[in-house]
Short mmCIF file of C-alpha atoms and ligand atoms in Angstrom, two decimals:
data_model
loop_
_atom_site.label_atom_id
_atom_site.label_comp_id
_atom_site.label_asym_id
_atom_site.label_seq_id
_atom_site.Cartn_x
_atom_site.Cartn_y
_atom_site.Cartn_z
CA UNK A 1 60.04 167.47 27.93
CA UNK A 2 60.24 166.29 24.33
CA UNK A 3 58.67 169.00 22.17
CA UNK A 4 58.57 167.85 18.56
CA UNK A 5 57.54 171.25 17.22
CA UNK A 6 60.51 172.87 18.94
CA UNK A 7 62.78 170.23 17.45
CA UNK A 8 61.28 170.72 13.98
CA UNK A 9 62.04 174.43 14.23
CA UNK A 10 65.73 173.53 14.65
CA UNK A 11 65.81 171.93 11.18
CA UNK A 12 65.45 174.66 8.53
CA UNK A 13 64.80 172.29 5.63
CA UNK A 14 61.65 170.94 7.28
CA UNK A 15 59.81 174.18 6.63
CA UNK A 16 60.31 174.06 2.86
CA UNK A 17 57.84 172.84 0.29
CA UNK A 18 58.39 170.14 -2.31
CA UNK A 19 56.19 169.99 -5.39
CA UNK A 20 54.00 172.67 -3.87
CA UNK A 21 53.36 170.64 -0.69
CA UNK A 22 54.92 170.81 2.76
CA UNK A 23 57.90 168.47 2.87
CA UNK A 24 57.26 165.20 4.73
CA UNK A 25 60.75 163.79 4.99
CA UNK A 26 60.62 160.02 5.57
CA UNK A 27 63.95 159.06 4.02
CA UNK A 28 65.89 159.31 7.26
CA UNK A 29 67.18 155.74 6.98
CA UNK A 30 69.20 156.92 3.99
CA UNK A 31 70.32 160.21 5.54
CA UNK A 32 68.90 162.54 8.18
CA UNK A 33 68.42 166.29 7.91
CA UNK A 34 70.70 168.67 9.83
CA UNK A 35 69.78 171.03 12.66
CA UNK A 36 70.82 174.69 12.41
CA UNK A 37 73.47 174.19 15.12
CA UNK A 38 75.29 171.72 12.88
CA UNK A 39 75.00 174.00 9.84
CA UNK A 40 76.30 176.93 11.93
CA UNK A 41 79.17 174.85 13.31
CA UNK A 42 80.25 173.88 9.78
CA UNK A 43 80.16 177.53 8.67
CA UNK A 44 82.10 178.65 11.74
CA UNK A 45 84.69 175.91 11.33
CA UNK A 46 85.37 177.05 7.76
CA UNK A 47 84.86 180.79 8.19
CA UNK A 48 86.73 181.35 11.45
CA UNK A 49 88.59 178.30 12.70
CA UNK A 50 89.86 176.35 9.72
CA UNK A 51 93.27 174.81 9.29
CA UNK A 52 94.69 171.34 8.86
CA UNK A 53 94.93 169.33 12.08
CA UNK A 54 97.76 167.68 14.04
CA UNK A 55 100.58 169.17 11.97
CA UNK A 56 100.87 172.86 12.55
CA UNK A 57 102.19 174.81 15.48
CA UNK A 58 100.21 177.93 14.71
CA UNK A 59 97.09 179.22 16.42
CA UNK A 60 94.50 178.05 13.89
CA UNK A 61 95.99 174.61 13.53
CA UNK A 62 95.95 174.15 17.29
CA UNK A 63 92.37 175.39 17.47
CA UNK A 64 91.18 173.14 14.63
CA UNK A 65 93.04 170.19 16.18
CA UNK A 66 91.40 170.82 19.54
CA UNK A 67 87.92 171.16 18.01
CA UNK A 68 88.46 168.02 15.96
CA UNK A 69 90.02 165.87 18.68
CA UNK A 70 87.33 166.90 21.21
CA UNK A 71 84.86 164.95 19.10
CA UNK A 72 86.57 161.68 19.98
CA UNK A 73 85.47 162.15 23.58
CA UNK A 74 81.95 163.10 22.50
CA UNK A 75 81.62 159.93 20.44
CA UNK A 76 82.99 157.92 23.36
CA UNK A 77 80.36 159.49 25.65
CA UNK A 78 77.62 158.91 23.08
CA UNK A 79 78.51 155.20 23.01
CA UNK A 80 79.32 155.11 26.75
CA UNK A 81 82.88 153.99 26.00
CA UNK A 82 85.21 154.92 28.90
CA UNK A 83 88.42 155.10 26.87
CA UNK A 84 88.28 157.48 23.91
CA UNK A 85 91.40 155.89 22.43
CA UNK A 86 89.12 153.04 21.40
CA UNK A 87 87.32 155.41 18.99
CA UNK A 88 88.67 155.63 15.44
CA UNK A 89 87.38 158.40 13.19
CA UNK A 90 86.11 157.24 9.82
CA UNK A 91 84.20 158.71 6.91
CA UNK A 92 81.22 156.51 7.82
CA UNK A 93 80.23 152.94 8.52
CA UNK A 94 81.45 151.71 5.15
CA UNK A 95 84.99 152.83 5.90
CA UNK A 96 84.74 151.53 9.48
CA UNK A 97 83.81 148.02 8.38
CA UNK A 98 86.41 148.04 5.60
CA UNK A 99 89.00 149.02 8.21
CA UNK A 100 88.09 145.91 10.20
CA UNK A 101 88.08 143.74 7.07
CA UNK A 102 91.47 144.94 5.82
CA UNK A 103 93.13 145.76 9.12
CA UNK A 104 91.93 142.94 11.32
CA UNK A 105 90.28 140.13 9.34
CA UNK A 106 92.86 139.98 6.53
CA UNK A 107 95.57 139.67 9.16
CA UNK A 108 93.87 137.09 11.32
CA UNK A 109 91.65 134.93 9.08
CA UNK A 110 92.67 132.15 6.73
CA UNK A 111 91.09 129.92 4.10
CA UNK A 112 88.25 127.93 5.63
CA UNK A 113 87.66 130.38 8.50
CA UNK A 114 84.05 131.49 8.79
CA UNK A 115 82.28 134.81 9.19
CA UNK A 116 78.64 134.72 10.30
CA UNK A 117 76.27 137.31 8.82
CA UNK A 118 72.53 137.78 9.02
CA UNK A 119 70.58 137.82 5.81
CA UNK A 120 69.42 141.39 6.49
CA UNK A 121 72.85 143.03 6.48
CA UNK A 122 73.51 146.18 4.46
CA UNK A 123 75.99 145.78 1.61
CA UNK A 124 78.49 147.75 3.72
CA UNK A 125 78.50 144.76 6.07
CA UNK A 126 78.57 142.17 3.30
CA UNK A 127 80.83 143.27 0.47
CA UNK A 128 84.02 143.74 2.57
CA UNK A 129 83.59 140.12 3.73
CA UNK A 130 83.12 138.98 0.12
CA UNK A 131 86.57 140.49 -0.55
CA UNK A 132 87.94 138.07 2.05
CA UNK A 133 85.98 135.20 0.55
CA UNK A 134 87.44 135.96 -2.89
CA UNK A 135 91.00 136.67 -1.80
CA UNK A 136 91.50 134.34 1.13
CA UNK A 137 88.89 131.62 0.85
CA UNK A 138 87.01 132.79 3.95
CA UNK A 139 83.55 131.22 4.17
CA UNK A 140 80.44 133.37 4.67
CA UNK A 141 77.73 131.70 6.76
CA UNK A 142 74.25 133.23 6.58
CA UNK A 143 71.58 133.25 9.28
CA UNK A 144 67.99 133.80 8.16
CA UNK A 145 65.36 135.97 9.79
CA UNK A 146 61.97 134.44 10.62
CA UNK A 147 58.70 135.28 8.84
CA UNK A 148 58.27 138.44 10.94
CA UNK A 149 61.80 139.61 10.16
CA UNK A 150 63.04 138.84 13.68
CA UNK A 151 66.50 137.38 14.18
CA UNK A 152 66.81 134.75 16.88
CA UNK A 153 70.12 135.34 18.74
CA UNK A 154 70.30 131.60 19.42
CA UNK A 155 70.21 130.89 15.66
CA UNK A 156 73.30 133.09 15.30
CA UNK A 157 75.05 131.31 18.17
CA UNK A 158 74.05 127.89 16.79
CA UNK A 159 75.81 128.79 13.54
CA UNK A 160 79.14 129.12 15.36
CA UNK A 161 81.51 126.29 14.47
CA UNK A 162 85.12 125.54 15.27
CA UNK A 163 86.25 127.73 12.33
CA UNK A 164 84.09 130.75 13.13
CA UNK A 165 86.31 133.81 13.53
CA UNK A 166 83.82 136.67 13.42
CA UNK A 167 80.13 137.53 13.70
CA UNK A 168 79.21 140.71 11.79
CA UNK A 169 75.67 141.81 12.49
CA UNK A 170 73.43 144.84 12.36
CA UNK A 171 71.71 146.11 15.49
CA UNK A 172 68.80 147.50 13.49
CA UNK A 173 67.75 146.51 9.98
CA UNK A 174 67.60 149.46 7.59
CA UNK A 175 64.77 147.72 5.70
CA UNK A 176 62.67 145.79 8.21
CA UNK A 177 63.26 147.97 11.24
CA UNK A 178 64.01 144.81 13.25
CA UNK A 179 66.00 145.45 16.41
CA UNK A 180 68.53 142.68 17.00
CA UNK A 181 69.42 141.49 20.49
CA UNK A 182 73.13 142.02 19.92
CA UNK A 183 73.86 141.85 23.64
CA UNK A 184 72.78 138.18 23.81
CA UNK A 185 74.74 137.43 20.65
CA UNK A 186 77.87 139.02 22.13
CA UNK A 187 77.46 137.17 25.44
CA UNK A 188 77.16 133.79 23.69
CA UNK A 189 79.94 134.59 21.21
CA UNK A 190 82.29 135.63 24.02
CA UNK A 191 81.87 132.23 25.68
CA UNK A 192 83.07 130.68 22.44
CA UNK A 193 85.84 133.24 21.91
CA UNK A 194 84.31 134.71 18.75
CA UNK A 195 84.63 138.49 18.22
CA UNK A 196 81.51 140.43 17.19
CA UNK A 197 81.25 143.45 14.91
CA UNK A 198 78.01 145.40 15.33
CA UNK A 199 76.80 147.66 12.54
CA UNK A 200 75.24 150.48 14.54
CA UNK A 201 74.47 152.73 11.55
CA UNK A 202 70.73 152.69 12.18
CA UNK A 203 70.49 151.72 15.85
CA UNK A 204 72.57 154.58 17.22
CA UNK A 205 70.12 157.05 15.66
CA UNK A 206 67.06 155.66 17.39
CA UNK A 207 68.05 154.30 20.81
CA UNK A 208 70.61 154.80 23.57
CA UNK A 209 73.71 152.72 22.82
CA UNK A 210 75.94 151.37 25.57
CA UNK A 211 78.84 149.61 23.88
CA UNK A 212 80.38 148.06 27.03
CA UNK A 213 76.93 146.73 27.96
CA UNK A 214 76.51 145.23 24.48
CA UNK A 215 79.97 143.70 24.86
CA UNK A 216 80.99 143.83 21.19
CA UNK A 217 84.51 144.13 19.79
CA UNK A 218 83.68 146.60 17.02
CA UNK A 219 80.77 149.08 16.80
CA UNK A 220 80.42 151.23 13.67
CA UNK A 221 78.42 154.46 13.31
CA UNK A 222 77.93 156.89 10.45
CA UNK A 223 77.57 160.64 10.97
CA UNK A 224 75.09 161.61 8.26
CA UNK A 225 72.34 159.43 9.72
CA UNK A 226 73.02 160.95 13.16
CA UNK A 227 71.95 164.44 12.00
CA UNK A 228 75.60 165.23 11.25
CA UNK A 229 77.53 165.82 8.02
CA UNK A 230 78.14 163.17 5.40
CA UNK A 231 81.75 161.97 5.33
CA UNK A 232 81.91 161.66 9.12
CA UNK A 233 81.69 158.61 11.34
CA UNK A 234 83.55 156.42 13.77
CA UNK A 235 84.18 152.89 14.84
CA UNK A 236 84.73 151.62 18.37
CA UNK A 237 87.47 149.01 18.42
CA UNK A 238 88.34 147.15 21.59
CA UNK A 239 91.97 147.62 22.66
CA UNK A 240 92.72 143.90 22.35
CA UNK A 241 91.48 143.88 18.76
CA UNK A 242 93.46 147.04 17.94
CA UNK A 243 96.58 145.20 19.07
CA UNK A 244 95.83 142.48 16.50
CA UNK A 245 95.41 144.95 13.62
CA UNK A 246 97.62 146.30 10.91
CA UNK A 247 96.91 149.76 9.54
CA UNK A 248 94.51 149.83 6.60
CA UNK A 249 95.27 153.08 4.77
CA UNK A 250 98.85 154.36 4.70
CA UNK A 251 99.89 158.01 4.67
CA UNK A 252 100.44 160.97 6.93
CA UNK A 253 99.36 160.98 10.60
CA UNK A 254 99.25 157.20 11.02
CA UNK A 255 103.05 156.89 11.12
CA UNK A 256 105.70 157.68 13.73
CA UNK A 257 108.76 157.52 11.48
CA UNK A 258 109.27 156.86 7.79
CA UNK A 259 112.66 156.01 6.27
CA UNK A 260 113.69 154.60 2.93
CA UNK A 261 113.70 151.07 4.26
CA UNK A 262 111.56 151.26 7.37
CA UNK A 263 108.33 152.67 8.72
CA UNK A 264 106.92 152.65 12.24
CA UNK A 265 103.30 153.28 13.17
CA UNK A 266 101.69 155.88 15.36
CA UNK A 267 99.81 154.61 18.41
CA UNK A 268 96.14 153.68 18.03
CA UNK A 269 93.71 155.21 17.31
CA UNK A 270 95.82 157.40 14.99
CA UNK A 271 97.50 154.31 13.59
CA UNK A 272 94.21 153.73 11.77
CA UNK A 273 93.62 157.32 10.58
CA UNK A 274 95.68 158.15 7.51
CA UNK A 275 95.88 161.47 5.69
CA UNK A 276 93.96 164.69 6.16
CA UNK A 277 90.68 163.63 7.74
CA UNK A 278 87.17 165.02 7.39
CA UNK A 279 88.02 167.82 9.81
CA UNK A 280 84.90 169.95 9.49
CA UNK A 281 82.61 166.95 8.98
CA UNK A 282 83.86 165.46 12.23
CA UNK A 283 83.45 168.76 14.08
CA UNK A 284 79.89 168.90 12.73
CA UNK A 285 79.27 165.36 13.93
CA UNK A 286 80.37 166.36 17.42
CA UNK A 287 77.78 169.13 17.44
CA UNK A 288 75.10 166.75 16.14
CA UNK A 289 75.87 164.29 18.95
CA UNK A 290 75.74 167.11 21.51
CA UNK A 291 72.36 168.05 20.05
CA UNK A 292 71.04 164.48 20.34
CA UNK A 293 72.45 163.99 23.84
CA UNK A 294 70.96 167.36 24.83
CA UNK A 295 67.50 166.11 23.86
CA UNK A 296 68.28 162.75 25.42
CA UNK A 297 68.39 159.43 23.58
CA UNK A 298 65.73 158.01 25.93
CA UNK A 299 63.41 160.87 24.96
CA UNK A 300 64.11 160.41 21.25
CA UNK A 301 63.46 156.67 21.57
CA UNK A 302 60.19 157.25 23.46
CA UNK A 303 58.90 159.71 20.83
CA UNK A 304 59.80 157.39 17.99
CA UNK A 305 58.23 154.41 19.76
CA UNK A 306 54.93 156.26 19.88
CA UNK A 307 55.30 157.29 16.24
CA UNK A 308 56.13 153.71 15.28
CA UNK A 309 53.04 152.33 17.05
CA UNK A 310 50.83 154.95 15.39
CA UNK A 311 52.28 154.32 11.92
CA UNK A 312 52.00 150.58 12.42
CA UNK A 313 48.30 150.76 13.24
CA UNK A 314 47.61 153.07 10.31
CA UNK A 315 49.61 151.00 7.81
CA UNK A 316 48.01 147.78 9.08
CA UNK A 317 44.65 149.34 8.21
CA UNK A 318 45.56 149.31 4.50
CA UNK A 319 44.77 145.72 3.56
CA UNK A 320 46.37 146.09 0.11
CA UNK A 321 49.69 147.16 1.60
CA UNK A 322 52.29 144.50 2.41
CA UNK A 323 54.54 145.69 5.19
CA UNK A 324 57.80 143.74 5.36
CA UNK A 325 59.00 143.22 8.90
CA UNK A 326 56.53 142.87 11.73
CA UNK A 327 58.87 141.76 14.50
CA UNK A 328 57.69 142.81 17.98
CA UNK A 329 60.88 144.73 18.62
CA UNK A 330 60.87 147.12 15.71
CA UNK A 331 61.95 150.70 15.10
CA UNK A 332 60.05 153.19 12.95
CA UNK A 333 61.30 151.93 9.59
CA UNK A 334 58.60 150.52 7.28
CA UNK A 335 59.22 148.78 3.98
CA UNK A 336 56.24 147.89 1.86
CA UNK A 337 54.84 146.92 -1.50
CA UNK A 338 51.34 147.45 -2.84
CA UNK A 339 49.27 144.41 -3.85
CA UNK A 340 49.49 143.54 -7.50
CA UNK A 341 50.63 147.06 -8.22
CA UNK A 342 53.24 149.33 -9.18
CA UNK A 343 56.95 149.08 -8.96
CA UNK A 344 58.37 150.65 -5.80
CA UNK A 345 59.80 153.49 -7.88
CA UNK A 346 56.35 154.38 -9.22
CA UNK A 347 54.88 154.46 -5.72
CA UNK A 348 57.64 156.73 -4.47
CA UNK A 349 57.14 159.06 -7.44
CA UNK A 350 53.48 159.48 -6.54
CA UNK A 351 54.33 160.05 -2.88
CA UNK A 352 56.87 162.65 -3.97
CA UNK A 353 54.12 164.57 -5.78
CA UNK A 354 52.46 164.87 -2.36
CA UNK A 355 55.67 166.13 -0.81
CA UNK A 356 56.45 162.78 0.86
CA UNK A 357 60.07 161.68 0.50
CA UNK A 358 60.59 157.92 0.79
CA UNK A 359 63.20 155.57 -0.68
CA UNK A 360 62.51 152.89 -3.26
CA UNK A 361 64.64 149.99 -4.35
CA UNK A 362 66.81 147.33 -2.73
CA UNK A 363 68.19 149.56 0.03
CA UNK A 364 71.63 147.94 -0.39
CA UNK A 365 70.31 144.64 0.93
CA UNK A 366 70.51 142.17 -1.97
CA UNK A 367 70.48 138.99 0.16
CA UNK A 368 67.43 140.23 2.11
CA UNK A 369 65.56 140.99 -1.11
CA UNK A 370 66.38 137.45 -2.32
CA UNK A 371 65.15 136.08 1.00
CA UNK A 372 61.89 138.05 0.71
CA UNK A 373 61.51 137.18 -2.98
CA UNK A 374 61.24 140.86 -3.87
CA UNK A 375 63.00 143.07 -6.37
CA UNK A 376 62.54 146.11 -4.15
CA UNK A 377 60.33 147.93 -1.68
CA UNK A 378 59.29 151.45 -0.75
CA UNK A 379 60.68 152.49 2.61
CA UNK A 380 59.37 155.15 4.98
CA UNK A 381 61.91 155.71 7.75
CA UNK A 382 61.18 158.10 10.58
CA UNK A 383 63.33 160.41 12.68
CA UNK A 384 62.97 162.36 15.91
CA UNK A 385 61.39 165.32 14.05
CA UNK A 386 58.57 163.38 12.41
CA UNK A 387 54.97 163.63 13.63
CA UNK A 388 51.74 161.66 13.64
CA UNK A 389 50.30 164.28 11.26
CA UNK A 390 53.03 163.30 8.79
CA UNK A 391 52.03 159.64 9.14
CA UNK A 392 48.54 160.74 8.10
CA UNK A 393 49.94 162.51 5.02
CA UNK A 394 51.82 159.33 4.12
CA UNK A 395 48.65 157.27 4.45
CA UNK A 396 46.66 159.66 2.22
CA UNK A 397 49.42 159.60 -0.38
CA UNK A 398 49.54 155.79 -0.29
CA UNK A 399 45.78 155.65 -0.78
CA UNK A 400 46.16 157.83 -3.84
CA UNK A 401 48.93 155.55 -5.18
CA UNK A 402 46.73 152.50 -4.61
CA UNK A 403 43.81 154.15 -6.40
CA UNK A 404 45.96 155.07 -9.39
CA UNK A 405 47.46 151.61 -9.73
CA UNK A 406 44.45 149.40 -9.09
N1 PLP B 1 74.74 149.75 7.51
C1 PLP B 1 73.45 150.08 7.53
C2 PLP B 1 72.49 149.26 8.34
C3 PLP B 1 72.99 151.18 6.81
O1 PLP B 1 71.69 151.49 6.82
C4 PLP B 1 73.93 151.93 6.05
C5 PLP B 1 73.49 153.08 5.23
O2 PLP B 1 72.40 153.09 4.68
C6 PLP B 1 75.27 151.56 6.09
C7 PLP B 1 75.64 150.46 6.82
C8 PLP B 1 76.31 152.31 5.31
O3 PLP B 1 76.52 153.57 5.84
P1 PLP B 1 77.42 154.63 5.05
O4 PLP B 1 76.96 154.61 3.61
O5 PLP B 1 77.12 155.90 5.71
O6 PLP B 1 78.83 154.22 5.17
#
């Protein structure tokens, strides 16, 4: 059974106070807190089992390599990917998407080729494609969301033309909370021979992810949002796509042989992992994924669904609050502004005085802000350890902010 109080007890930071009030941490969309098991695993990896990986023949190097490489299988299980060689370790989603941009798209796309993006992408899934636009004349095609923030999969498929070479799309908006039907997009794209990259940074935190069922070519995740360390992450890359890729970063580990006039590559996935990696971060991510899988992604999703419905009703009750994103299929991420009032930063400062941590600003989504006609929003983003009582604290703090600014 899902016991939120038991889960909360696993996260030491949740029992601290901020500004003299119990912490209500609602900035999980930016980065999640870490359970004690992850903190312990990091300490153990450094205190007892640390060495560089892959290179040494001594005991500690073998142990660190085993601990590190075991995580590949854990990530594969987490994403339901049968072949762990399709998992490339990264430092996070940003590196994962840049790997695809430099390693795959730069090799395979030419001037006039098109990449389809939704207007609600995070900059990590926009800026690498702008590099291709600037350097190679690749065209970026944008698909809008509707007035509720929903994205019609058919609108994405309708945007496909004879020059479309990639669809790069989020599965869950970090601002609107909209869940995107990426499975339908992948099915339609496959019929037209267009590869799909799914940005799973937010989705993988809140729902079970089955990559083969989605049917995408690339699926990127980032460890620090998954209750793991920052600087960890991974990207699933289909074998066929790996075969079309050049390495992105060059250095140790990704090579087989290096001579003065020749270099040959290691086999994938190591072909795409250069230099000393985030050894301990990755080990910590493995423990975080074990922790999540131990609770069960279905159970996490069910708890958050209830929390989302409760928060939605409460926030809807504030008729001076404008919630952005009301799509029916929505996760517990709420962006809002207050009528005629304060800048998002001012609202978040008042919430902070009440111990409520939210994010304010553009949330790395410039094109979405342009689409919404906003300069920024406040965002409350929930995690598995949040409670209905914390929603109530948020509501009280918002009422105070409204009072002060009206
Ligand atoms: N994509 C989405 C939807 C995100 O929310 C984020 C982080 O906020 C990223 C990509 C980038 O992740 P990272 O900064 O961990 O690489």
